Amino acid sequence: MPTHADGQWWQHAVFYQVYVRSFADSDGDGIGDLDGIRSRLGYLELLGVDALWLTPFFTSPMADHGYDVADPRDVDPVFGDLEKFDLLVAEAHERGIRVTIDLVPNHTSDQHPWFVAAVEAGPGSPERDRYWFRPGPYPPNNWTSIFGGPAWSQLPDGDWYLHLFAPEQPDLNWANPEVAADLERTLRFWLDRGVDGFRIDVAHGMAKPESLPDMDPSLIDQSEILHENAIDPRFDNDDVHEVHRLIRKVLDGYPNTMAVGEIWVKGDDRFARYLRPDELHLGFNFRLVDADFDADAVRTAIEGSLRAAADSTPTWTLSNHDVVRHVTRYGDGELGLRRARAMTLVEFALPGALYLYNGEELGLPTVELPEWALQDPVWVRSGHTKRGRDGSRIPVPWEGTEPPYGFSSNADTWLPMPLEWASFTVEAQLEDENSTLSLYRHAIEIRKSHPAFAGTEIEWYGAPAGCFAFRRKGGGLICALNTSSAPVPIPPGEVLLASEPLVDGQLPPDAAVWLV
Ligand code: GLC
């Protein structure tokens, strides 16, 4: 547990996202599960993370790999059962690791009993009022699904229903009070089992304008995952804040719990609204995901993030299960890895909460999978024009020299694992001082224990073109980044950690350093 930071645990925590399907498989079906996670808790403790975020493990037909929830208060048999969940939470807590879980309030699965009943009950029924049904003959507006294609599908009886994601993910109607009451039940169900918080899926999505106005036609082809903007009536409607107030009210009755929202909202003011004192504790901030490996771009992203969280707590993320992993974004191969290591030190030097994505501590890239292996609804819905997110969801390689690298006893893993990943395994990196895993372990340990990380404000130094340096005002930590093509002198101070060895006392290109 942190020794010097003030306030609530989540304000400075290192969260670790476990993509449950891909972390560790205990029963040999080639798909990760809850017992698999439990068997690797020792690793997570060694890594030093404070809390887990588990992606959906609820009952689901898996049209979107669990983000299509058929029963939000039970565990899908693929992942285990409630007893296994309770064991996982208990053992994680024993090791001082908190457990947060996904919550999917925007939509359900089309196999959820509510939707099944709505289809059966027919047009105009109260069952249909829990979702967005509208009569035909035409779809009510021009909205498109984030995964591609129209956001409306028609039933044989002529009604259309709304799905901002796959047709198997009908959007809930939050104007119907049963919807809120059910979410409250779900929150309490998991809080009573001991979870420490929630990650709210599509937290800017639940409310829709009753009049269902058309979206700006220029956005129609931009069905990239959740890039949002003010002229898009599908997202960031004011009523969504009522949902967050409800969530907060419930959480306030459970001490030390928290919620983080997935908020793809541009504009600092709009973003900050989600973090008002009676709403979410944290908001995912994707500015570092969007920034190129360029000192000016990264600085702009940092400054914007700090502005948007000026009255709350900033969060930092480089990768998750929906985006291209940062190693690959920065250039893939050696160069991408070098830059990723540098950005890790930048991210870890910043005040606030961090969200790591499983496998990034091993330097995993996004993999170009063969078409036969692709499963993501983005691939399916885009008519195979977009490859989707599978390449960032490959199972974690633990040990050994060939697939499945200890992930499973079954070589037929749900996504194929590359033949050339032997050097990425935990086993290969654990004892190697220069490995990416060692860099993460050192960075987490120093960040947690060194007084230089105190305080929440930073100040910028002047720096050569293509470089920046900032200082934590409270504790005095200095972080310098070099995105130029030449080595640069470093600010005075004692080196705490560097992403690459210094060259004649200078910071080489594509590297970062911490000093005190
Ligand atoms: C969020 C999730 C993504 C999922 C989508 C629909 O963006 O991160 O994986 O597909 O919501 O639930």
Short mmCIF file of N, CA and C and ligand atoms in Angstrom, two decimals, residues 17 19 53 55-56 64-68 102 104 106-107 146-147 164-166 169 199-202 204 225-226 262 264 320-322 376-378 389 393, ligand 1:
data_model
loop_
_atom_site.label_atom_id
_atom_site.label_comp_id
_atom_site.label_asym_id
_atom_site.label_seq_id
_atom_site.Cartn_x
_atom_site.Cartn_y
_atom_site.Cartn_z
N GLN A 17 -5.85 -4.00 -15.89
CA GLN A 17 -7.01 -4.55 -16.59
C GLN A 17 -6.76 -5.99 -16.98
N TYR A 19 -8.19 -8.78 -19.12
CA TYR A 19 -9.15 -9.21 -20.14
C TYR A 19 -9.36 -10.69 -19.89
N TRP A 53 -9.08 -4.57 -12.73
CA TRP A 53 -10.35 -4.33 -13.42
C TRP A 53 -10.59 -5.59 -14.25
N THR A 55 -12.73 -7.52 -16.98
CA THR A 55 -13.70 -7.30 -18.05
C THR A 55 -14.87 -8.28 -17.84
N PRO A 56 -16.01 -8.10 -18.52
CA PRO A 56 -17.23 -8.85 -18.17
C PRO A 56 -17.05 -10.36 -18.16
N ASP A 64 -20.27 -10.10 -28.23
CA ASP A 64 -19.20 -9.11 -28.10
C ASP A 64 -18.31 -9.52 -26.92
N HIS A 65 -18.05 -10.83 -26.85
CA HIS A 65 -17.16 -11.39 -25.84
C HIS A 65 -17.45 -10.91 -24.43
N GLY A 66 -18.73 -10.93 -24.09
CA GLY A 66 -19.11 -10.64 -22.71
C GLY A 66 -19.72 -9.26 -22.52
N TYR A 67 -19.50 -8.35 -23.46
CA TYR A 67 -20.14 -7.02 -23.36
C TYR A 67 -21.60 -7.08 -23.83
N ASP A 68 -22.08 -8.28 -24.07
CA ASP A 68 -23.50 -8.52 -24.32
C ASP A 68 -23.97 -9.40 -23.16
N ASP A 102 -16.41 -4.80 -14.44
CA ASP A 102 -17.12 -4.05 -15.47
C ASP A 102 -18.61 -3.99 -15.15
N VAL A 104 -22.19 -2.91 -17.40
CA VAL A 104 -22.59 -2.55 -18.78
C VAL A 104 -24.03 -2.02 -18.78
N ASN A 106 -25.48 0.41 -20.64
CA ASN A 106 -26.06 0.98 -21.86
C ASN A 106 -26.95 0.00 -22.61
N HIS A 107 -26.61 -1.29 -22.52
CA HIS A 107 -27.33 -2.28 -23.33
C HIS A 107 -27.31 -3.63 -22.62
N ILE A 146 -21.64 1.71 -33.75
CA ILE A 146 -20.20 1.91 -33.60
C ILE A 146 -19.43 0.79 -34.30
N PHE A 147 -20.05 -0.36 -34.40
CA PHE A 147 -19.38 -1.49 -35.05
C PHE A 147 -19.61 -1.52 -36.55
N LEU A 164 -26.59 0.62 -30.43
CA LEU A 164 -25.43 1.44 -30.82
C LEU A 164 -24.22 0.55 -31.11
N PHE A 165 -24.30 -0.71 -30.67
CA PHE A 165 -23.21 -1.65 -30.97
C PHE A 165 -23.78 -2.76 -31.85
N ALA A 166 -23.54 -4.02 -31.55
CA ALA A 166 -24.02 -5.10 -32.42
C ALA A 166 -25.54 -5.27 -32.27
N GLN A 169 -26.88 -6.49 -29.09
CA GLN A 169 -26.71 -5.62 -27.91
C GLN A 169 -27.74 -4.49 -27.92
N ARG A 199 -16.04 -0.43 -13.36
CA ARG A 199 -15.68 0.31 -14.57
C ARG A 199 -16.97 0.36 -15.40
N ILE A 200 -17.42 1.58 -15.67
CA ILE A 200 -18.71 1.74 -16.33
C ILE A 200 -18.49 1.78 -17.84
N ASP A 201 -19.03 0.78 -18.51
CA ASP A 201 -18.90 0.68 -19.96
C ASP A 201 -19.73 1.77 -20.64
N VAL A 202 -19.15 2.38 -21.68
CA VAL A 202 -19.86 3.43 -22.46
C VAL A 202 -20.59 4.40 -21.52
N HIS A 204 -20.83 7.40 -21.31
CA HIS A 204 -21.42 8.62 -21.91
C HIS A 204 -22.61 8.25 -22.81
N ILE A 225 -14.25 3.08 -33.03
CA ILE A 225 -14.78 2.88 -31.69
C ILE A 225 -14.93 4.20 -30.91
N LEU A 226 -16.14 4.63 -30.78
CA LEU A 226 -16.51 5.67 -29.85
C LEU A 226 -15.76 6.99 -29.95
N GLU A 262 -15.94 4.88 -18.70
CA GLU A 262 -15.35 4.92 -20.04
C GLU A 262 -16.03 6.09 -20.75
N TRP A 264 -15.66 8.54 -23.74
CA TRP A 264 -15.00 9.03 -24.96
C TRP A 264 -15.65 10.35 -25.34
N ASN A 320 -5.72 -0.50 -24.09
CA ASN A 320 -6.76 -1.36 -23.52
C ASN A 320 -7.21 -2.34 -24.59
N HIS A 321 -8.28 -3.08 -24.30
CA HIS A 321 -8.71 -4.15 -25.21
C HIS A 321 -9.40 -3.64 -26.47
N ASP A 322 -9.61 -2.33 -26.57
CA ASP A 322 -10.31 -1.79 -27.74
C ASP A 322 -9.38 -1.09 -28.72
N ASP A 376 -14.01 -10.62 -33.75
CA ASP A 376 -14.59 -9.39 -33.22
C ASP A 376 -15.80 -8.95 -34.06
N PRO A 377 -16.90 -8.51 -33.38
CA PRO A 377 -18.05 -8.01 -34.16
C PRO A 377 -17.68 -6.84 -35.08
N VAL A 378 -16.64 -6.11 -34.76
CA VAL A 378 -16.22 -5.02 -35.66
C VAL A 378 -15.84 -5.60 -37.03
N ARG A 389 -10.59 -5.76 -33.13
CA ARG A 389 -9.74 -5.60 -31.94
C ARG A 389 -9.09 -6.89 -31.46
N ARG A 393 -5.97 -8.69 -28.21
CA ARG A 393 -6.58 -9.52 -27.16
C ARG A 393 -5.99 -10.93 -27.11
C1 GLC B 1 -16.92 -0.60 -24.62
C2 GLC B 1 -16.03 -1.79 -24.44
C3 GLC B 1 -15.96 -2.53 -25.75
C4 GLC B 1 -17.36 -2.99 -26.10
C5 GLC B 1 -18.33 -1.81 -26.13
C6 GLC B 1 -19.75 -2.27 -26.17
O1 GLC B 1 -16.42 0.31 -25.50
O2 GLC B 1 -14.77 -1.38 -24.00
O3 GLC B 1 -15.08 -3.60 -25.71
O4 GLC B 1 -17.36 -3.62 -27.35
O5 GLC B 1 -18.21 -1.01 -24.99
O6 GLC B 1 -20.13 -2.81 -24.93
#
